[in-house]
mmCIF file of C-alpha atoms in Angstrom:
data_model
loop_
_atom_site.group_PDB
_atom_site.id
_atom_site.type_symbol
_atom_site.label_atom_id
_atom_site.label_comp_id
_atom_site.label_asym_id
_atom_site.label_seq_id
_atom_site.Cartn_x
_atom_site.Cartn_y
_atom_site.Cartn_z
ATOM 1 C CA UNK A 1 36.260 1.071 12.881
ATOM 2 C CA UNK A 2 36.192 -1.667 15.609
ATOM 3 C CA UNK A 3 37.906 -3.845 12.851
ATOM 4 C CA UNK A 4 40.449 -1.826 11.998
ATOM 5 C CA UNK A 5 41.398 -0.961 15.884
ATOM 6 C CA UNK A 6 41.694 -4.720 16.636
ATOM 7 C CA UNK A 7 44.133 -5.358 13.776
ATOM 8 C CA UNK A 8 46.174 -2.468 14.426
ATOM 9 C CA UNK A 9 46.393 -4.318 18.146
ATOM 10 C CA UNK A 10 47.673 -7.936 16.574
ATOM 11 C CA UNK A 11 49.934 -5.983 14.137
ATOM 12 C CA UNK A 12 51.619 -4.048 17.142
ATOM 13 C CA UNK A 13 52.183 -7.458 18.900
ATOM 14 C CA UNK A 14 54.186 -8.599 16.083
ATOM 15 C CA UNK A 15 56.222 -6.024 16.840
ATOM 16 C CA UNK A 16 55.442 -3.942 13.966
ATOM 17 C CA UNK A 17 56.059 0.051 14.152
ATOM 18 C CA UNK A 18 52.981 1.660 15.121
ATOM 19 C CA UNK A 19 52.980 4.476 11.949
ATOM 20 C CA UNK A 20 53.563 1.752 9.911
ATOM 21 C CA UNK A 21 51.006 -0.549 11.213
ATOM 22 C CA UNK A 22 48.061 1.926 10.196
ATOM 23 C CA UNK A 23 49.814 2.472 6.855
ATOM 24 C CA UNK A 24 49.622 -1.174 6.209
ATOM 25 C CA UNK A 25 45.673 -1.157 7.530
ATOM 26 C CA UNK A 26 45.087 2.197 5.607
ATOM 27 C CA UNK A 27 47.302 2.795 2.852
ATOM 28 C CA UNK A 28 45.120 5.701 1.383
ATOM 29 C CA UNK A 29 43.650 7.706 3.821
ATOM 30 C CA UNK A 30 40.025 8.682 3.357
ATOM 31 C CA UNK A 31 38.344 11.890 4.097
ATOM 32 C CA UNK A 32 33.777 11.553 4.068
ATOM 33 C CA UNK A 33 32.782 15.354 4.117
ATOM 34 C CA UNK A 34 28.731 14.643 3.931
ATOM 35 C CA UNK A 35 27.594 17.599 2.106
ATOM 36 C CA UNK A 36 24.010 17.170 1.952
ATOM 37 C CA UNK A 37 23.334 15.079 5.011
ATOM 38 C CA UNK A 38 25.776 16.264 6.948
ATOM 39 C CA UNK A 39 24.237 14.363 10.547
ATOM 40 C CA UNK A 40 24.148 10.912 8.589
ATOM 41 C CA UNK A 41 20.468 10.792 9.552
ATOM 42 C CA UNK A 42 18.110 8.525 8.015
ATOM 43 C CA UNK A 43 15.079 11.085 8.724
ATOM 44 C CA UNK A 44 16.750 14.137 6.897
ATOM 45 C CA UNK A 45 17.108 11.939 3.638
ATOM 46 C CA UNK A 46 13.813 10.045 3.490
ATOM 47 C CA UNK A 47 11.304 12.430 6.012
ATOM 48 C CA UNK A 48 11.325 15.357 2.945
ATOM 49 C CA UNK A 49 9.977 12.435 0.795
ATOM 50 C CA UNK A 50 7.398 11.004 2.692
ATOM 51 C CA UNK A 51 5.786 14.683 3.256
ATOM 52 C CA UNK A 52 5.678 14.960 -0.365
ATOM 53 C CA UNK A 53 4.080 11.442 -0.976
ATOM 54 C CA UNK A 54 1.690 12.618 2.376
ATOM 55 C CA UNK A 55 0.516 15.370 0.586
ATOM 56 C CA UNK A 56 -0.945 13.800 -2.350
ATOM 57 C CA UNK A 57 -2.302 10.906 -0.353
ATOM 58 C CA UNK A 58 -4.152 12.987 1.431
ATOM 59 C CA UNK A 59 -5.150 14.962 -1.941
ATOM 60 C CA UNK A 60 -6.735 11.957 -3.097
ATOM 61 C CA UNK A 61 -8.373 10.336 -0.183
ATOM 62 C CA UNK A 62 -9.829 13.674 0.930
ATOM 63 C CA UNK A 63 -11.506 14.625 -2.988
ATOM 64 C CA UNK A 64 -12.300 11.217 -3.315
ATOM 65 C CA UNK A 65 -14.329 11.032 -0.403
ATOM 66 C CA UNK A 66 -16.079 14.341 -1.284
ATOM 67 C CA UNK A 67 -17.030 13.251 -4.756
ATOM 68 C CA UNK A 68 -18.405 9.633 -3.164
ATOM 69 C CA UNK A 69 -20.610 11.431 -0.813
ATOM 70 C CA UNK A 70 -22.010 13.444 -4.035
ATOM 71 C CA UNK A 71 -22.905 10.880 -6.324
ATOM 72 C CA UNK A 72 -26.015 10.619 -8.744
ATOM 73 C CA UNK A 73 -27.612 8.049 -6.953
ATOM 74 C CA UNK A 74 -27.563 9.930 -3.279
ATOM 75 C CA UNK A 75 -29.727 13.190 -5.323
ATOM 76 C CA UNK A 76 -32.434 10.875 -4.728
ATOM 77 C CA UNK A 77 -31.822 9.968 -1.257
ATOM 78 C CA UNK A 78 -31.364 13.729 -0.303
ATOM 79 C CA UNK A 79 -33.369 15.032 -2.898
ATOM 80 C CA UNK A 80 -30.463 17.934 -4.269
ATOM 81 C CA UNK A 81 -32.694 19.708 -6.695
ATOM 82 C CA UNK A 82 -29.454 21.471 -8.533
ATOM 83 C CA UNK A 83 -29.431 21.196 -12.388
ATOM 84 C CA UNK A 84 -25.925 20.615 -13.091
ATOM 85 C CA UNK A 85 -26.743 20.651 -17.057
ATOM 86 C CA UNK A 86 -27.159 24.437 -16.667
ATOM 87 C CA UNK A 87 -23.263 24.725 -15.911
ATOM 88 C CA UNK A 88 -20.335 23.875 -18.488
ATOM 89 C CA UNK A 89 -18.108 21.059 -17.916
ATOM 90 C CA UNK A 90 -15.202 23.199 -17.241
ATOM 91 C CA UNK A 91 -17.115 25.628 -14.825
ATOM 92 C CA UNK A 92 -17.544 22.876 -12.731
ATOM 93 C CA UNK A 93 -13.675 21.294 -13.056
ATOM 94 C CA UNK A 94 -12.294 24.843 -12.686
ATOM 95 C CA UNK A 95 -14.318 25.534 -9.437
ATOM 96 C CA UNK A 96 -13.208 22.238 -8.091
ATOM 97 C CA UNK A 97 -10.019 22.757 -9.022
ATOM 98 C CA UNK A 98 -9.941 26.371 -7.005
ATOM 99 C CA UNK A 99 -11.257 25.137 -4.134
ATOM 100 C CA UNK A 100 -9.378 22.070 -3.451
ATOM 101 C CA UNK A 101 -6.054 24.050 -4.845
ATOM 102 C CA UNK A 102 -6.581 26.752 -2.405
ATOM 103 C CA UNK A 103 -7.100 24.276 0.845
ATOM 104 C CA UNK A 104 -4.470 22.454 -0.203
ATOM 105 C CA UNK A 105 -1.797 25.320 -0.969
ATOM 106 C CA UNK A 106 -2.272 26.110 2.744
ATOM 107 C CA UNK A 107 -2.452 22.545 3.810
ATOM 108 C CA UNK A 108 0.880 22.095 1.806
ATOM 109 C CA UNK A 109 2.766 24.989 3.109
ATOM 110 C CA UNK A 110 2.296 24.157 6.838
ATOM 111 C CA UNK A 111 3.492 20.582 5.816
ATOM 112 C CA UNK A 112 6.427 21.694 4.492
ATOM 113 C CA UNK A 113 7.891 24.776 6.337
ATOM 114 C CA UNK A 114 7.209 23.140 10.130
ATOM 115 C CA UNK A 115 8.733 19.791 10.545
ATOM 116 C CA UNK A 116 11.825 21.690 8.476
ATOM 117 C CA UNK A 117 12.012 24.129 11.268
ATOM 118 C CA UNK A 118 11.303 21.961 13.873
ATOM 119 C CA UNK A 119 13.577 19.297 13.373
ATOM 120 C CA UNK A 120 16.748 21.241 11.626
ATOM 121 C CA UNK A 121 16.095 19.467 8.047
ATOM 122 C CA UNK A 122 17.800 21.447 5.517
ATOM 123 C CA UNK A 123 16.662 24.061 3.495
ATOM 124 C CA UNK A 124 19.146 24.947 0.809
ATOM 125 C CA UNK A 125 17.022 25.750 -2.388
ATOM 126 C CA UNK A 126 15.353 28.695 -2.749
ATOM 127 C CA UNK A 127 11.747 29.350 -2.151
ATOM 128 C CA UNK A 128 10.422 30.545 -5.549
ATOM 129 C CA UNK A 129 12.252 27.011 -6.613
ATOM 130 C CA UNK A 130 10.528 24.815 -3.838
ATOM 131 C CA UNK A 131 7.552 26.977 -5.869
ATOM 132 C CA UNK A 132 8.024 25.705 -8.989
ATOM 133 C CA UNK A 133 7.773 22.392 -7.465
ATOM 134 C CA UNK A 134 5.118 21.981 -5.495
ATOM 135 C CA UNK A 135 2.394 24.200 -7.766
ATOM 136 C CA UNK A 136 2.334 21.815 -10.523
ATOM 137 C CA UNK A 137 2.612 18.941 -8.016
ATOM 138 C CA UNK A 138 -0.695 20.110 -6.198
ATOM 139 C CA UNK A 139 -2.413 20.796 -9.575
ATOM 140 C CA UNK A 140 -1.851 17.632 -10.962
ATOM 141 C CA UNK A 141 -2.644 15.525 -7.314
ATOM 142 C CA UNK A 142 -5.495 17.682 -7.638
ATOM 143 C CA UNK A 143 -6.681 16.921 -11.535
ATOM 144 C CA UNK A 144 -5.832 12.835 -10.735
ATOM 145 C CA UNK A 145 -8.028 13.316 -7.082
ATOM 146 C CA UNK A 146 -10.994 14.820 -9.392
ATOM 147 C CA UNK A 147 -10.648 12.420 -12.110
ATOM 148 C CA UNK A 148 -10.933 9.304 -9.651
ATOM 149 C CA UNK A 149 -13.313 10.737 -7.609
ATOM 150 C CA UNK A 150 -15.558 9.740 -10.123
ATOM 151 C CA UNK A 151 -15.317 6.197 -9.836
ATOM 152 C CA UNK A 152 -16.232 6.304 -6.244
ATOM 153 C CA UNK A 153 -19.584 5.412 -5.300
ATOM 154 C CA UNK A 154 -19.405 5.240 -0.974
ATOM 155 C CA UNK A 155 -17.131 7.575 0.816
ATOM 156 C CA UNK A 156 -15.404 4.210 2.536
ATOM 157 C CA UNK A 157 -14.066 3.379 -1.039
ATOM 158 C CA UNK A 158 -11.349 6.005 -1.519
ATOM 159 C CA UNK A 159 -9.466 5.335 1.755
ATOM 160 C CA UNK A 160 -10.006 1.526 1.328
ATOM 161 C CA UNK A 161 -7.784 1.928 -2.280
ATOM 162 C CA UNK A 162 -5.438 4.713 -1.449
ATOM 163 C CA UNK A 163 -4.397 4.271 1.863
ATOM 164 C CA UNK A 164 -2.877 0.694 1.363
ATOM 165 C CA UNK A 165 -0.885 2.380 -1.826
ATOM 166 C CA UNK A 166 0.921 4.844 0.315
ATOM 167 C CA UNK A 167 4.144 2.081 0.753
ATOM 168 C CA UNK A 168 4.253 1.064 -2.775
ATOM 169 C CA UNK A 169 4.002 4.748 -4.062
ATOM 170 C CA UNK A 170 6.999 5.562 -1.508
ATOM 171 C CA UNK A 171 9.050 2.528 -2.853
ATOM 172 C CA UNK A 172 8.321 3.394 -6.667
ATOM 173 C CA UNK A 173 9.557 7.159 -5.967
ATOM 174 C CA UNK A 174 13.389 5.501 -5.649
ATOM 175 C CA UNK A 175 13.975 7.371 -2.504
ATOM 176 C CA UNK A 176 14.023 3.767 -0.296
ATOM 177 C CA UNK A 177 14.685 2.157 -3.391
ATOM 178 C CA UNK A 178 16.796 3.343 -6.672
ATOM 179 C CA UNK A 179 15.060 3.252 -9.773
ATOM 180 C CA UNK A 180 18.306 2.600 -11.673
ATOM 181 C CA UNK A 181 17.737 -1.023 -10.019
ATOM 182 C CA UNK A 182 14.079 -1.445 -10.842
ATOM 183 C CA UNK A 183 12.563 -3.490 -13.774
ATOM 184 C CA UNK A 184 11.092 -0.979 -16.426
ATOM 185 C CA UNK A 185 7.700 -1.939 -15.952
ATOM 186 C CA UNK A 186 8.147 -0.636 -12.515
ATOM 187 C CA UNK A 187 9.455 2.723 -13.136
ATOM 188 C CA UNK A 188 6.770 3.323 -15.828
ATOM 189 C CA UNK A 189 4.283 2.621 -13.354
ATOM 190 C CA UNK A 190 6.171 4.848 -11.188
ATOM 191 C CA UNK A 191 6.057 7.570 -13.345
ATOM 192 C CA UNK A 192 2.001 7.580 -13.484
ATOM 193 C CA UNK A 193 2.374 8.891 -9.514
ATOM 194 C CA UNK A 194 3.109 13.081 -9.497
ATOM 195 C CA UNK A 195 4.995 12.273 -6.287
ATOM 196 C CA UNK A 196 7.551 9.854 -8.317
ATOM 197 C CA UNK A 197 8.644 13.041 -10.262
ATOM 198 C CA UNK A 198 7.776 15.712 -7.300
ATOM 199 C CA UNK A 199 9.975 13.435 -4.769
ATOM 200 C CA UNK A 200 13.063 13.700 -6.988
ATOM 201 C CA UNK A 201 12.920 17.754 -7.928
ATOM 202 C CA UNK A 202 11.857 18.505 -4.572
ATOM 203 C CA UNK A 203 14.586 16.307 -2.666
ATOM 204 C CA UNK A 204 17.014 18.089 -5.197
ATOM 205 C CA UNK A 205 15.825 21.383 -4.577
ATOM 206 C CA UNK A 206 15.642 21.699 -0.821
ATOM 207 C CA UNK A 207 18.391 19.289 0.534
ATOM 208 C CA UNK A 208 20.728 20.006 -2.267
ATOM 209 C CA UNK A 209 20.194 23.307 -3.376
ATOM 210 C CA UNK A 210 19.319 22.942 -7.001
ATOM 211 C CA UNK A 211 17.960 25.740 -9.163
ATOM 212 C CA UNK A 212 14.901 25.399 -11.235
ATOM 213 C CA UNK A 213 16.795 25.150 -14.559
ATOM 214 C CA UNK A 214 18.445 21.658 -12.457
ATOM 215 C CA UNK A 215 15.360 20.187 -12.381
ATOM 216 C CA UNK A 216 13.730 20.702 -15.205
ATOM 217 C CA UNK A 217 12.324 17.447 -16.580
ATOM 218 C CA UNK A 218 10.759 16.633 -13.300
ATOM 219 C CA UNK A 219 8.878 19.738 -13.313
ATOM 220 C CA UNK A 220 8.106 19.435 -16.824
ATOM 221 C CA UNK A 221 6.658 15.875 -16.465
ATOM 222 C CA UNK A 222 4.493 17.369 -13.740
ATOM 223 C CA UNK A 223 2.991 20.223 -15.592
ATOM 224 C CA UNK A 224 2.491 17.601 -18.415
ATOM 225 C CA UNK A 225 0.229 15.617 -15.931
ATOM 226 C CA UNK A 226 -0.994 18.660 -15.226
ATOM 227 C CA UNK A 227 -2.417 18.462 -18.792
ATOM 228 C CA UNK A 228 -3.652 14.925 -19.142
ATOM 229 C CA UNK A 229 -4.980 14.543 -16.193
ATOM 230 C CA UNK A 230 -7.075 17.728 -16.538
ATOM 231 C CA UNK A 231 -8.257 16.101 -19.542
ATOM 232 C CA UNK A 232 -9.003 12.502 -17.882
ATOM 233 C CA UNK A 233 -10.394 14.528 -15.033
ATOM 234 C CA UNK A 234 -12.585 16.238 -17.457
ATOM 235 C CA UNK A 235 -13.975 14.079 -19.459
ATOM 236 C CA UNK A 236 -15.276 11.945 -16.151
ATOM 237 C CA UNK A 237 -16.692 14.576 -14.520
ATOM 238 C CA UNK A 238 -18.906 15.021 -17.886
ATOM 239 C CA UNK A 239 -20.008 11.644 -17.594
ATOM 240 C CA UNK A 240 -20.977 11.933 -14.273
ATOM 241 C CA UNK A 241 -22.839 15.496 -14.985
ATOM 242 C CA UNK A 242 -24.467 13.220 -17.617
ATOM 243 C CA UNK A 243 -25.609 10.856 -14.751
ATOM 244 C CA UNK A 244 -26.301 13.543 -12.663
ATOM 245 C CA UNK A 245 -28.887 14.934 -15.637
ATOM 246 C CA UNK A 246 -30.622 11.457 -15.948
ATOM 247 C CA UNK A 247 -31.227 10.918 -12.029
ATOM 248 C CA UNK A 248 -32.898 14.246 -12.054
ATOM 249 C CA UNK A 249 -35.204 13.787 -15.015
ATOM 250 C CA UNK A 250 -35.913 9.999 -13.187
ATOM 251 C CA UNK A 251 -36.853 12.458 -9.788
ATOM 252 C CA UNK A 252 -38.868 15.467 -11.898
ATOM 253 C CA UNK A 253 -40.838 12.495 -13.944
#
């Protein structure tokens, strides 16, 4: 703008008409109407996004640190005298998944109905949309938080791996970053993260106003995580009930 004002200056010098000097700087004048972001701000575009991405951080730092502090090898330290071969495999993964689901829907909501209030972000979808969303998103942060909670021997260990992975999952989600410039081996390993898929239906649905039906195949990838990382998540869980069986034959003998 600061451009165009200082040619429009030199071109009246020369004596040019006025009207015709900001024809000859703007031949075709252009009308922005920002429909979405309508403030230009860089918070409104990118702050929806980073709740998301906060959400299942937090998801998987927070199980991961719960199933560290319960490993096999601290029954003998504390001496837990619970038989976990007297419960089935998916007893245990459905209570888990309960608990932490229920925590975390309240958790979730709070995270995304105050800053949107307090701040004036916009909230054009629907709420049985932002619904669809952020159920399967939860399940599946939840399944991937259960399944790598496994792996996790100290509590310090979960936070030492996931918090550093909080920028790269954020740049892999194409909000900072389009994916339509990334190298493919990127955006596959983008699409292992729920919150690559969760970022771009939510983002759709509550700054632009899309319907379920528009987002479809995000929410469809999510529910298919859903799936195989319930099955990842259960078949590590059984091999740590397995564990779990021979540390407390080791204690009873």
């Amino acid at each position: 703008q600061h451009g165009a004002m200082v040619e429009l200056s030199r071109l009246i010098k020369r004596d040019i008409d006025p009207s015709t000097a900001k024809f000859i700087i703007e031949p075709i004048a252009i009308n922005i109407d920002d429909v979405y972001n309508d403030t230009l701000g860089y918070g409104t575009f990118v702050m929806p996004a980073i709740i998301i991405i906060i959400i299942q951080q937090t998801l998987l730092m927070s199980i991961g640190i719960i199933g560290a502090t319960n490993t096999p090898q601290k029954e003998i330290e504390t001496l837990i005298t619970t038989d976990y071969s007297r419960f089935p495999i998916f007893a245990l993964l459905l209570g888990k998944i309960v608990t932490y689901f229920m925590v975390s829907g309240l958790v979730s909501t709070l995270a995304l109905t105050l800053p949107y209030y307090l701040f004036g972000y916009p909230m054009l979808g629907s709420v049985w949309a932002v619904v669809a969303v952020i159920v399967p998103y939860i399940l599946t942060c939840t399944m991937l938080g259960i399944a790598l909670s496994t792996l996790f021997s100290h509590r310090e260990e979960p936070i030492m791996w996931l918090l550093w992975s909080s920028i790269p999952v954020l740049m892999l989600s194409g909000v900072s970053y389009p994916t339509s410039a990334m190298p493919e081996p990127l955006v596959y390993l983008g699409a292992l993260f729920p919150s690559s898929h969760a970022v771009k239906a939510f983002l759709r649905v509550r700054d632009m106003g899309a319907t379920v039906s528009d987002v479809v195949l995000p929410i469809s990838a999510l529910w298919i995580q859903v799936i195989l990382y319930g099955a990842l998540a259960a078949l590590l869980l059984c091999r740590r009930v397995k564990k779990r069986e021979v540390v407390h034959i080791y204690r009873t003998t």
